[in-house]
PDB file of C-alpha atoms in Angstrom:
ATOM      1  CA  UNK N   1      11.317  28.664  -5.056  1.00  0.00           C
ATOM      2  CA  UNK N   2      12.026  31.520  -7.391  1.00  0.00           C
ATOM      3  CA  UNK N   3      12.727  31.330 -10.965  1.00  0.00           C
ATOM      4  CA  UNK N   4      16.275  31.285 -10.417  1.00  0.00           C
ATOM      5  CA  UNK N   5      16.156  28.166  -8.176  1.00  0.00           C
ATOM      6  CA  UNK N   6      13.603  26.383 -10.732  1.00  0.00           C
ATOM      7  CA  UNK N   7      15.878  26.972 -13.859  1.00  0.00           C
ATOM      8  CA  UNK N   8      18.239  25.211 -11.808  1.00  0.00           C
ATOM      9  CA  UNK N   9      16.546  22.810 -10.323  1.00  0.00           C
ATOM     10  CA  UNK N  10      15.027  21.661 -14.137  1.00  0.00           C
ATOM     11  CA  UNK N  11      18.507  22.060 -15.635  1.00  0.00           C
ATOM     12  CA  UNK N  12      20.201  19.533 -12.901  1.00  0.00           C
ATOM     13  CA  UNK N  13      17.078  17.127 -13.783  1.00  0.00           C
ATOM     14  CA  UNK N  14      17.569  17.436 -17.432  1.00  0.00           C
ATOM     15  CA  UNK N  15      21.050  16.856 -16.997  1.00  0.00           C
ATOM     16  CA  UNK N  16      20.778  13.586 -15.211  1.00  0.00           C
ATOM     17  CA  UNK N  17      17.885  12.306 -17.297  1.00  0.00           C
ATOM     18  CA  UNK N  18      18.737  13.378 -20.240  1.00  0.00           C
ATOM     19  CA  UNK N  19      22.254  11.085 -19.537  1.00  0.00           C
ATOM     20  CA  UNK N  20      19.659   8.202 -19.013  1.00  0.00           C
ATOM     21  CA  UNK N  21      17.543   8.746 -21.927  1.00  0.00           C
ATOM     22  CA  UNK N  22      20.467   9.097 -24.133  1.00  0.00           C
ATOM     23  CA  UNK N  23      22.528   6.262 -23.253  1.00  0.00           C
ATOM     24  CA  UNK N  24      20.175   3.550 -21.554  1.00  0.00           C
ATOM     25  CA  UNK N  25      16.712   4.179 -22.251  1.00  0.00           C
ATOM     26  CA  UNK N  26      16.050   5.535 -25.969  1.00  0.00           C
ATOM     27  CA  UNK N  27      16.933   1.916 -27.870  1.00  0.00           C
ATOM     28  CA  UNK N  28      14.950  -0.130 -25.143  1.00  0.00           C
ATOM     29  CA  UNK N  29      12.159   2.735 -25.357  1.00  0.00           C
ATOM     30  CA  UNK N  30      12.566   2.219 -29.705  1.00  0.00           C
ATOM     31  CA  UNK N  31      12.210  -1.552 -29.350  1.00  0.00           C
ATOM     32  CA  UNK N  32       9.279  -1.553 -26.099  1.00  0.00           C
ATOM     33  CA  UNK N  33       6.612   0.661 -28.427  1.00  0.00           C
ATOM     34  CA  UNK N  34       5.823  -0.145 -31.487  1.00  0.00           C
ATOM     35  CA  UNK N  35       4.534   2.343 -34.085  1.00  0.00           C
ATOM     36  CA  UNK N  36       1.363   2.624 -35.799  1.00  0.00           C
ATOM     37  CA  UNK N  37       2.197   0.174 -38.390  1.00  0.00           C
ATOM     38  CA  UNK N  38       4.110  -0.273 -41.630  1.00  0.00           C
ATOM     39  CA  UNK N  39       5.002   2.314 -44.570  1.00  0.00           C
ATOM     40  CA  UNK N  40       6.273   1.881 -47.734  1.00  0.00           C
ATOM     41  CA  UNK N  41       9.820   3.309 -48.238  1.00  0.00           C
ATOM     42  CA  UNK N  42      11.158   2.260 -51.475  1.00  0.00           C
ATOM     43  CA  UNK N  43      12.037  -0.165 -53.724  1.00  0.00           C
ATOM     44  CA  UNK N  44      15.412  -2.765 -53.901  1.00  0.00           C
ATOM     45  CA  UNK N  45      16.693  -5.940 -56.016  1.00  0.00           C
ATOM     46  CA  UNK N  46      15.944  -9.014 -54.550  1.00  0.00           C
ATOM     47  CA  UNK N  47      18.365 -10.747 -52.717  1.00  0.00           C
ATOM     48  CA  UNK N  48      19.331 -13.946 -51.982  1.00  0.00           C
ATOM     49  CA  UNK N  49      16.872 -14.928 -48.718  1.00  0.00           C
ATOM     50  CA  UNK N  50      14.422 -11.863 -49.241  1.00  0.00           C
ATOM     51  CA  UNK N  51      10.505 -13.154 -49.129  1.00  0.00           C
ATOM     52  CA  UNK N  52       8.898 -13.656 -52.790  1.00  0.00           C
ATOM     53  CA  UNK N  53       5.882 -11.996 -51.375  1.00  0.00           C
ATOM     54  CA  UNK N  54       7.660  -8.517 -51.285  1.00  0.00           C
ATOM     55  CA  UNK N  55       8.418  -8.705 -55.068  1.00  0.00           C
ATOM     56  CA  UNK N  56       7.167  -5.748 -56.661  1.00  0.00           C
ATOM     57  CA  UNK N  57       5.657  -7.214 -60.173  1.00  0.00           C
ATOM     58  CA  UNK N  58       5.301  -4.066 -61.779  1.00  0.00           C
ATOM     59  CA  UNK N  59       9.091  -2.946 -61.381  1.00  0.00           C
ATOM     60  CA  UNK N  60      10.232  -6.326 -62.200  1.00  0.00           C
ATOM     61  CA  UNK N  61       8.421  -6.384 -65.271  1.00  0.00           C
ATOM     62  CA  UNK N  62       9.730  -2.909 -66.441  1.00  0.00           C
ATOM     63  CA  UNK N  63      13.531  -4.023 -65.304  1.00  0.00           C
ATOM     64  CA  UNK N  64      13.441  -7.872 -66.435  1.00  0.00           C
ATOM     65  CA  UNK N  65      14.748  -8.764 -63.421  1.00  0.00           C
ATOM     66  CA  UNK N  66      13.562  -9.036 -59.728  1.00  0.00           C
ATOM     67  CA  UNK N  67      12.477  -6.091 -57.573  1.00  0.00           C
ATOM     68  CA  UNK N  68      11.081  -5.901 -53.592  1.00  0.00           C
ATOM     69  CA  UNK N  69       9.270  -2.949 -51.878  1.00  0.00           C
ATOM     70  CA  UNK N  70      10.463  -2.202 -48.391  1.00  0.00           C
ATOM     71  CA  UNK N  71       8.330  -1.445 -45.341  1.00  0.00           C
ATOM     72  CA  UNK N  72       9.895   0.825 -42.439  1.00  0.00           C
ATOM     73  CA  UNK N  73       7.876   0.876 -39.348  1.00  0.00           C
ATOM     74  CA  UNK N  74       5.586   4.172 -39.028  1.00  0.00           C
ATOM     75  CA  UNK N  75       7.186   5.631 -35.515  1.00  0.00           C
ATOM     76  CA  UNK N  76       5.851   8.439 -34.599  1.00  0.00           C
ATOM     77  CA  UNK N  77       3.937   7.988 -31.347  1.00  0.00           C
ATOM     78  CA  UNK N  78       2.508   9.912 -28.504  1.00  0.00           C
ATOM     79  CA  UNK N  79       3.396   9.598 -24.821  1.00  0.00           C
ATOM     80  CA  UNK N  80       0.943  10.910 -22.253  1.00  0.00           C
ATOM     81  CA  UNK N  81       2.351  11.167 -19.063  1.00  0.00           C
ATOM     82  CA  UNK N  82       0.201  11.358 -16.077  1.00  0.00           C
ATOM     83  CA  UNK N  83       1.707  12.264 -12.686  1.00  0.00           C
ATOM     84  CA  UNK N  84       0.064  12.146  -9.035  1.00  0.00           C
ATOM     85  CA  UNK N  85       0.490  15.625  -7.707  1.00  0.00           C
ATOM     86  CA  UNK N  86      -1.674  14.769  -4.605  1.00  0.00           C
ATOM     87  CA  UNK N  87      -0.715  15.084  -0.492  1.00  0.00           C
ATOM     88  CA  UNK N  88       1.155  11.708  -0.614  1.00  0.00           C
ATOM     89  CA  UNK N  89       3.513  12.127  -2.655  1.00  0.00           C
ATOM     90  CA  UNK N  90       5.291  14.811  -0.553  1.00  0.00           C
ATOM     91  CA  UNK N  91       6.088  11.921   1.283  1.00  0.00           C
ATOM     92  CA  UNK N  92       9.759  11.260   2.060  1.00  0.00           C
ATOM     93  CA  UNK N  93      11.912   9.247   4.742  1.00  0.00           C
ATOM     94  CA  UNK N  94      15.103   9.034   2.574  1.00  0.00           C
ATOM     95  CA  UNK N  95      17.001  11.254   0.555  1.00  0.00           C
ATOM     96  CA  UNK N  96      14.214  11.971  -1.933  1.00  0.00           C
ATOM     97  CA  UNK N  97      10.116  12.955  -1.446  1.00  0.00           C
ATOM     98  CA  UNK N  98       7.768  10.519  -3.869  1.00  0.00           C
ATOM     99  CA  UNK N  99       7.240  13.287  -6.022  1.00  0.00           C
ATOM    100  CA  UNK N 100      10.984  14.240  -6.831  1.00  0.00           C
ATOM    101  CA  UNK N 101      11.479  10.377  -7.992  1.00  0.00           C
ATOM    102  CA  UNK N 102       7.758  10.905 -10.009  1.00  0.00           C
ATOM    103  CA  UNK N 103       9.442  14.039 -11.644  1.00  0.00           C
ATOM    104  CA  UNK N 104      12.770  12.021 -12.390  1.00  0.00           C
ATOM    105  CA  UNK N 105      10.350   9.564 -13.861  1.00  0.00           C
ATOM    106  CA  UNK N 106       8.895  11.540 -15.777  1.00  0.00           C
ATOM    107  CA  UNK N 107      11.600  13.400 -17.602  1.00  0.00           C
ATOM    108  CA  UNK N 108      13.787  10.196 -18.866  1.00  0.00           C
ATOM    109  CA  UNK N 109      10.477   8.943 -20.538  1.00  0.00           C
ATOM    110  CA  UNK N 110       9.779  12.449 -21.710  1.00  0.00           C
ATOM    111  CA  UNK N 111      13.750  12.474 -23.227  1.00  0.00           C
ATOM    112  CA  UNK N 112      13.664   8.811 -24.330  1.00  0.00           C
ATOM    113  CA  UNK N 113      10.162   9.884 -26.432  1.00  0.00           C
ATOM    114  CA  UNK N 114      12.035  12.824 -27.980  1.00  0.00           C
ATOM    115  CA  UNK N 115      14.793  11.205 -29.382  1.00  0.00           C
ATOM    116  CA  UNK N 116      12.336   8.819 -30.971  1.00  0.00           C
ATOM    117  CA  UNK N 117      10.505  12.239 -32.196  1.00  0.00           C
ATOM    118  CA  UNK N 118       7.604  10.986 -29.936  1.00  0.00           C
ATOM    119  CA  UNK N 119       4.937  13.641 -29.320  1.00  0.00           C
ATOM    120  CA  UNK N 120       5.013  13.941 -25.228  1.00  0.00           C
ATOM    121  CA  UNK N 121       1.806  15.105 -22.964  1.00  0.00           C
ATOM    122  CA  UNK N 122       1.506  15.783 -19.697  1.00  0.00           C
ATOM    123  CA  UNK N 123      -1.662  15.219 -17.147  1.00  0.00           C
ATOM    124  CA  UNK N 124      -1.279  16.224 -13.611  1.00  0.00           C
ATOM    125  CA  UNK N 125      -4.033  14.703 -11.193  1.00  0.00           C
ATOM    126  CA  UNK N 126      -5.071  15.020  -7.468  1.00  0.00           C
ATOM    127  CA  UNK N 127      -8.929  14.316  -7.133  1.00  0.00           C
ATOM    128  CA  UNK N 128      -9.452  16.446 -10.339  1.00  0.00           C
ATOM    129  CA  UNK N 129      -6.957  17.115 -13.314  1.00  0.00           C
ATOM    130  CA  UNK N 130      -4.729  19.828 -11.986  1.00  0.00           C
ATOM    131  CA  UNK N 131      -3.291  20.395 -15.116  1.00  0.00           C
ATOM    132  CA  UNK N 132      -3.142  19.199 -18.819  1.00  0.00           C
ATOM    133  CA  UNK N 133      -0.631  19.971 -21.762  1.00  0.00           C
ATOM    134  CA  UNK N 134      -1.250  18.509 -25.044  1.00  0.00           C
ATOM    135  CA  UNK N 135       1.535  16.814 -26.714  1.00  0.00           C
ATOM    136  CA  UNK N 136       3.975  18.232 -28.613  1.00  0.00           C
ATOM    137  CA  UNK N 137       7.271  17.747 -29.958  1.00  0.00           C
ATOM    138  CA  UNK N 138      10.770  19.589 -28.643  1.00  0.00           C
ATOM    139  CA  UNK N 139      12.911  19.973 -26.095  1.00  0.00           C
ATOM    140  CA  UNK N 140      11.480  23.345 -25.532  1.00  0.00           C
ATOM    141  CA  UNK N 141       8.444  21.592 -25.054  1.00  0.00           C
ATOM    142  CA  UNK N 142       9.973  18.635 -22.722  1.00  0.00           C
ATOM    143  CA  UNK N 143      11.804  21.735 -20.286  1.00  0.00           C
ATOM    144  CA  UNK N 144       8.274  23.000 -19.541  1.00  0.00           C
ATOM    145  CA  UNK N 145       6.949  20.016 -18.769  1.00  0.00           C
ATOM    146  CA  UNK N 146       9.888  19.175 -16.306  1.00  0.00           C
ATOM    147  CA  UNK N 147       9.279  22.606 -15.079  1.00  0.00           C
ATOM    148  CA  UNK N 148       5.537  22.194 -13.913  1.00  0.00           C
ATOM    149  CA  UNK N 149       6.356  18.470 -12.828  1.00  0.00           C
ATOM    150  CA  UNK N 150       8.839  20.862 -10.292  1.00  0.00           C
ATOM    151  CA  UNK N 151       6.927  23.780  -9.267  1.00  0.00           C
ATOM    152  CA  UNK N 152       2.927  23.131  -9.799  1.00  0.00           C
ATOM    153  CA  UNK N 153       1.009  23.749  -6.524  1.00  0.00           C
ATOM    154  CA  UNK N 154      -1.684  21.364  -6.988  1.00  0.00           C
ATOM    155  CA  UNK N 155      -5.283  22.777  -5.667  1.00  0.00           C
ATOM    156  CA  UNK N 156      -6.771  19.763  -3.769  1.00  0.00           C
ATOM    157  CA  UNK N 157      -4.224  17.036  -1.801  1.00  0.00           C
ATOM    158  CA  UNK N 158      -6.786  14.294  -2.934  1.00  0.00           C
ATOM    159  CA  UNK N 159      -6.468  11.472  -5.198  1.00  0.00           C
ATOM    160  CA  UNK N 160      -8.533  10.007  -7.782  1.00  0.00           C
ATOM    161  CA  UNK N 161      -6.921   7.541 -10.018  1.00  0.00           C
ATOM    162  CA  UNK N 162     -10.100   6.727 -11.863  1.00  0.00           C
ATOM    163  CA  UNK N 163     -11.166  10.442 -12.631  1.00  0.00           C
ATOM    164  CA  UNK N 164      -7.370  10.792 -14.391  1.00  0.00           C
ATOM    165  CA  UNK N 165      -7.935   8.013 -16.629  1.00  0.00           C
ATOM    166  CA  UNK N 166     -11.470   8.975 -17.633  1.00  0.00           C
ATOM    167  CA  UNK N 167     -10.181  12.082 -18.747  1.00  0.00           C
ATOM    168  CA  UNK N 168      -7.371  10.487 -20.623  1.00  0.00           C
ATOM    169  CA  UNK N 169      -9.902   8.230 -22.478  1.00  0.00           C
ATOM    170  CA  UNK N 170     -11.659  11.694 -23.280  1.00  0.00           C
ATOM    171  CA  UNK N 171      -9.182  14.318 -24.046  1.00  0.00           C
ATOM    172  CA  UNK N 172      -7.111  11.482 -26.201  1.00  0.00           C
ATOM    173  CA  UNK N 173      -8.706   9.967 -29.089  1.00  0.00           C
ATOM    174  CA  UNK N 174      -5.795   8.237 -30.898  1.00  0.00           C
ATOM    175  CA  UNK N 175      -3.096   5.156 -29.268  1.00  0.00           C
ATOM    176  CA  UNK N 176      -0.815   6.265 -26.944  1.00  0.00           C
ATOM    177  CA  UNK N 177       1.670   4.824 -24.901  1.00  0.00           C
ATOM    178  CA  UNK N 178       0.708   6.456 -21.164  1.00  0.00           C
ATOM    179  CA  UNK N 179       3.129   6.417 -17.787  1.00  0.00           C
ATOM    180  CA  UNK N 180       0.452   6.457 -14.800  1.00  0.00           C
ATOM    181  CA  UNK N 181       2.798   7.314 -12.054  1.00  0.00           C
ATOM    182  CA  UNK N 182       1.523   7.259  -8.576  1.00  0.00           C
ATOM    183  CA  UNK N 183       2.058   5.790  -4.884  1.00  0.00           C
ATOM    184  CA  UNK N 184      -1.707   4.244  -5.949  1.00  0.00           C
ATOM    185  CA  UNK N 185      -2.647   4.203  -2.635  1.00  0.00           C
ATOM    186  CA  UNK N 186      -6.378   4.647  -4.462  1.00  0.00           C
ATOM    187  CA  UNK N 187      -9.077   2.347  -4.830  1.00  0.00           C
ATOM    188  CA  UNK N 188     -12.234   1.457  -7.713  1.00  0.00           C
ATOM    189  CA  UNK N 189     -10.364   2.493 -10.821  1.00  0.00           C
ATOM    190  CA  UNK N 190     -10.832  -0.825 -12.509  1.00  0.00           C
ATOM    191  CA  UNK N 191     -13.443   0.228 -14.695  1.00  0.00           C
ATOM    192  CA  UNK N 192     -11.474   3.214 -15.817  1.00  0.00           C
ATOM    193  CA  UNK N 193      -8.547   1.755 -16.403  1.00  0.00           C
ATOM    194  CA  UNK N 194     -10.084  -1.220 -18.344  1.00  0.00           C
ATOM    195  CA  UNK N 195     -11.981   1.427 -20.778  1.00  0.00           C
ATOM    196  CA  UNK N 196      -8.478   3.521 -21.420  1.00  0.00           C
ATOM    197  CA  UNK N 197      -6.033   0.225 -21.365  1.00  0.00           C
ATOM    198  CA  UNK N 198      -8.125  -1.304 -25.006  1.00  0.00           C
ATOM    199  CA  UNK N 199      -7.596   1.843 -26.499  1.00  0.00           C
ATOM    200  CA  UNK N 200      -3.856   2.804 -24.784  1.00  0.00           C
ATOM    201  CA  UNK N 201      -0.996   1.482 -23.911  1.00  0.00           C
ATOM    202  CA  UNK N 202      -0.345   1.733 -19.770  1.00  0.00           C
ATOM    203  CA  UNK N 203       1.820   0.847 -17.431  1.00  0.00           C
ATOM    204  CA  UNK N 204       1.355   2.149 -13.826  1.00  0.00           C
ATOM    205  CA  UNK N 205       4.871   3.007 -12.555  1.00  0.00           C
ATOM    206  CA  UNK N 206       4.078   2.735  -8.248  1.00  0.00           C
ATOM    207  CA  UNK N 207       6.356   4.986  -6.023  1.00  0.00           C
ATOM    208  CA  UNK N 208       6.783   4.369  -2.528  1.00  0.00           C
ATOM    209  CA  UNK N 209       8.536   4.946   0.125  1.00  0.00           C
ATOM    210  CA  UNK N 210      10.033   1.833   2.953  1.00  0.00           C
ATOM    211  CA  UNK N 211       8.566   3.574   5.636  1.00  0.00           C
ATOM    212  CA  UNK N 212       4.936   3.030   3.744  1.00  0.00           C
ATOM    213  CA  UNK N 213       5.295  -0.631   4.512  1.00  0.00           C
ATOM    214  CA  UNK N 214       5.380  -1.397   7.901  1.00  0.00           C
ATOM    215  CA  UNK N 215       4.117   1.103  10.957  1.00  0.00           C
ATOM    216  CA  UNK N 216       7.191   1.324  13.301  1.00  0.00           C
ATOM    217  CA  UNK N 217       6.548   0.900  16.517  1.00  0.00           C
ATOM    218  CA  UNK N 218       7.455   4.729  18.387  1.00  0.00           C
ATOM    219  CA  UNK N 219       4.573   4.602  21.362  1.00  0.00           C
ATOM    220  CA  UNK N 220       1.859   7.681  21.226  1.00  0.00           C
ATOM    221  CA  UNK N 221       2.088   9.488  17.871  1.00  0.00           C
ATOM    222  CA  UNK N 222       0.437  12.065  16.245  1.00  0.00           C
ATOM    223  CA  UNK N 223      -0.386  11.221  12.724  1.00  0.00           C
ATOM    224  CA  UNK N 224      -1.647  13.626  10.295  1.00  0.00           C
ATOM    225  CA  UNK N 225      -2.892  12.187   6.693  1.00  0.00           C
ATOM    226  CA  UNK N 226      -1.461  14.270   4.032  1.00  0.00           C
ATOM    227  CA  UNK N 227      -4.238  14.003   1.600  1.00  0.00           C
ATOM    228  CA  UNK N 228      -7.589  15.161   4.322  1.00  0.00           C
ATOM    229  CA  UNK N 229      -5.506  17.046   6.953  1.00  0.00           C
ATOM    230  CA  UNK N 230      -6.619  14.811   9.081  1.00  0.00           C
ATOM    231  CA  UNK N 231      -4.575  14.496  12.862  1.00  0.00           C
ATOM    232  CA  UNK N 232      -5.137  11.116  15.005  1.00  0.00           C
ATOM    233  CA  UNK N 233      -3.245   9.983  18.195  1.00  0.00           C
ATOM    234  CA  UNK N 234      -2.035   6.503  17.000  1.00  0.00           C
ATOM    235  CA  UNK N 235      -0.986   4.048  19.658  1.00  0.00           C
ATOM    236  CA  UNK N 236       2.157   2.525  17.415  1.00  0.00           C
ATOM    237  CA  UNK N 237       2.977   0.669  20.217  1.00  0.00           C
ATOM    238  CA  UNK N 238      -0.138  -1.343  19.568  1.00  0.00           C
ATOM    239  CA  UNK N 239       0.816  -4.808  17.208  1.00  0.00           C
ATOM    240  CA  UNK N 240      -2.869  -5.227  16.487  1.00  0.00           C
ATOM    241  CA  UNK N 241      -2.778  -1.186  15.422  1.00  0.00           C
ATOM    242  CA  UNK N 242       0.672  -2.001  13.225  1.00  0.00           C
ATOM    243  CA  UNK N 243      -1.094  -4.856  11.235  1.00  0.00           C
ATOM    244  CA  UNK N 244      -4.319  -3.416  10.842  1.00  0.00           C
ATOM    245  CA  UNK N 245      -2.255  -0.450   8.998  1.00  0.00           C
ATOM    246  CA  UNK N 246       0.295  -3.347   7.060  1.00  0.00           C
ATOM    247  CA  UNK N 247      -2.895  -5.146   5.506  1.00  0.00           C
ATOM    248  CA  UNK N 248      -4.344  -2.193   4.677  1.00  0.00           C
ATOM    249  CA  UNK N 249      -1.671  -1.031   2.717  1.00  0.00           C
ATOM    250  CA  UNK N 250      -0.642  -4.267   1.100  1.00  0.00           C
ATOM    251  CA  UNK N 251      -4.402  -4.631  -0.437  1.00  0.00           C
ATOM    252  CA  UNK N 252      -3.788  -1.456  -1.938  1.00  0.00           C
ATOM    253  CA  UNK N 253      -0.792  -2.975  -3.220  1.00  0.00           C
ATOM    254  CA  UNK N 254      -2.364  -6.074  -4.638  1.00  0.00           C
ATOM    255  CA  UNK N 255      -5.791  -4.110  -6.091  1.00  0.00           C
ATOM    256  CA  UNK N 256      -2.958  -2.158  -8.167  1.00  0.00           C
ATOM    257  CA  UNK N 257      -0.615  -5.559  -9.461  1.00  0.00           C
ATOM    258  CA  UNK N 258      -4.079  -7.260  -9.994  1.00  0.00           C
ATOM    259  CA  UNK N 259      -5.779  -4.532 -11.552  1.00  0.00           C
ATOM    260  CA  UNK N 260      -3.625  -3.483 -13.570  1.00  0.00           C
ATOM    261  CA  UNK N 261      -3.281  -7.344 -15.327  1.00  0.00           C
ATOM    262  CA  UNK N 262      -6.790  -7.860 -15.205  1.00  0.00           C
ATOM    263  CA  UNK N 263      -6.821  -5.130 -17.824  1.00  0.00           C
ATOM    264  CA  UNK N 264      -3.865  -5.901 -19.591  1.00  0.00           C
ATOM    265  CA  UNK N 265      -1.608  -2.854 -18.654  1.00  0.00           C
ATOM    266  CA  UNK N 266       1.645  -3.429 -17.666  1.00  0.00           C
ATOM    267  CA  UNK N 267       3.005  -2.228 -13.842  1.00  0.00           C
ATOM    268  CA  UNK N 268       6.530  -1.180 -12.247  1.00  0.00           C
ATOM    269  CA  UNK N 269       7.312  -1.307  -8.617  1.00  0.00           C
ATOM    270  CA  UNK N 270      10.266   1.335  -7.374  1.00  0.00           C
ATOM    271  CA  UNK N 271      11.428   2.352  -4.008  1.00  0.00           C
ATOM    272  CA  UNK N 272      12.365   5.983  -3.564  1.00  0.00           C
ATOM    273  CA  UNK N 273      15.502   4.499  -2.283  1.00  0.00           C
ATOM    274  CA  UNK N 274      16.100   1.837  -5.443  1.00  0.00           C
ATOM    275  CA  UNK N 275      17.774   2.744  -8.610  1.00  0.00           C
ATOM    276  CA  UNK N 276      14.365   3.126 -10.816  1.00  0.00           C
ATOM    277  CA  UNK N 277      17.060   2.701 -13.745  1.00  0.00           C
ATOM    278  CA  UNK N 278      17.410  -0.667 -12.976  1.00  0.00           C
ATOM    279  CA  UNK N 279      13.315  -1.320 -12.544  1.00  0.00           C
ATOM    280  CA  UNK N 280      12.561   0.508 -15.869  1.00  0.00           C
ATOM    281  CA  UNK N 281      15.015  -1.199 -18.155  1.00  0.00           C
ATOM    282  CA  UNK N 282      14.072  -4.478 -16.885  1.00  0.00           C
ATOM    283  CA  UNK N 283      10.614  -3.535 -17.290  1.00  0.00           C
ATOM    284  CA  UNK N 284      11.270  -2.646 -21.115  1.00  0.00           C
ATOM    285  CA  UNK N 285      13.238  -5.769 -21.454  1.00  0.00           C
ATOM    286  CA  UNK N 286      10.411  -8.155 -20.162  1.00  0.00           C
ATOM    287  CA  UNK N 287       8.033  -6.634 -23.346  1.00  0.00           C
TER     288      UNK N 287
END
């Protein structure tokens, strides 16, 4: 694409996440993630049904009658979003590749963090980190990030879950709520994700695609993986061939959902062809 296509291309993304983040996802977002902790705000006369252990004895005293201090919550939080840019995720038997619903992802939590004035990062990962922007505040800020999410050519087609969150634990030092979104079709990054998940808060958003799920059956085909380049002459036809490839892919599917609660980071499931709307906010509501 050239620059004229990717302006558009980020401004028809902003405009339908933005919508999202506005009207769906920034309250559920506000209530999900808490802040760092309390701050003192200012001071107030009691009230009828206000705790006694807020009363503010040094006021009181200098009024003669009965003062509180009020907390807000401290908000201000960063987001760290890290996004698979590996061979798989140009993956695509519907309307939409992995990686356009990853992007779509990405911006409505980017959006939903600004309007919270969240600081928002961005790590892109195949085998290696591809890319990483620190976080920073502003739409100006959020664009670009939608704008690499679109057009970053990614050097290696690999994946390495585990590498991306030992760099996380590395590069960030304070909390942060993080969005791993991948297909996770990825093994041994239980030790990784147990070291980043007591310091941050995860959640692994999983991307797939229907036609991951089950190996139709279409005779002689030539299959090429899209992550080692890889061609083989699969015999489809084959049931024993068809549920060799279904249990493989449904342990990768349960070493994520296990994983992932072993270590006490939270997990969303969303079909390329499902409204991740739907899976998100339910996801929100359930914390």
């Amino acid at each position: 694409m050239d620059t004229k296509d990717i302006l558009k291309k980020v401004r028809k993304i902003e405009i339908k996440t933005r919508r999202l983040s506005d009207h769906i996802f920034s309250g559920e977002y506000h209530t999900s993630f808490k802040g760092r902790g309390m701050t003192f705000s200012e001071v107030r006369q009691y009230q009828f049904g206000d705790d006694v252990r807020a009363i503010d004895w040094n006021v009181t005293a200098r009024y003669n009658e009965p003062y509180i201090k009020v907390f807000e919550e401290e908000r201000e939080l960063t987001m760290m979003l890290m996004a698979d840019v590996s061979g798989s995720e140009s993956f695509g038997t519907k309307s939409q590749f992995k990686r356009e619903i990853v992007t779509e992802i990405a911006a409505t939590m980017a959006f939903s963090a600004t309007q919270n004035n969240d600081k928002i990062g961005l790590i892109l990962f195949s085998d290696q980190i591809e890319l990483f922007i620190p976080p920073k505040k502003g739409k100006s800020h959020v664009l670009r990030i939608i704008r690499e999410l679109i057009e970053f050519e990614p050097k290696s087609k690999k994946t390495d879950v585990a590498q991306a969150l030992k760099f996380l634990s590395g590069v960030l030092k304070k909390k942060a709520i993080v969005f791993l979104i991948s297909d996770f079709m990825a093994a041994d990054y239980e030790h990784t994700l147990k070291i980043a998940a007591k310091k941050h808060d995860i959640t692994g958003v999983r991307v797939y695609d229907p036609r991951e799920e089950q190996m139709p059956n279409l005779g002689l085909v030539n299959m090429t993986d899209a992550e080692t380049g890889q061609t083989l002459l699969v015999n489809t036809g084959s049931k024993q061939v068809r549920l060799e490839y279904e249990k493989y892919y449904q342990d990768k599917v349960k070493y994520f959902k296990e994983t992932f609660s072993r270590c006490g980071a939270g997990t969303v499931s969303t079909r390329v062809d499902e409204s991740y709307v739907t899976k998100l906010l339910g996801y929100f509501k359930s914390r």
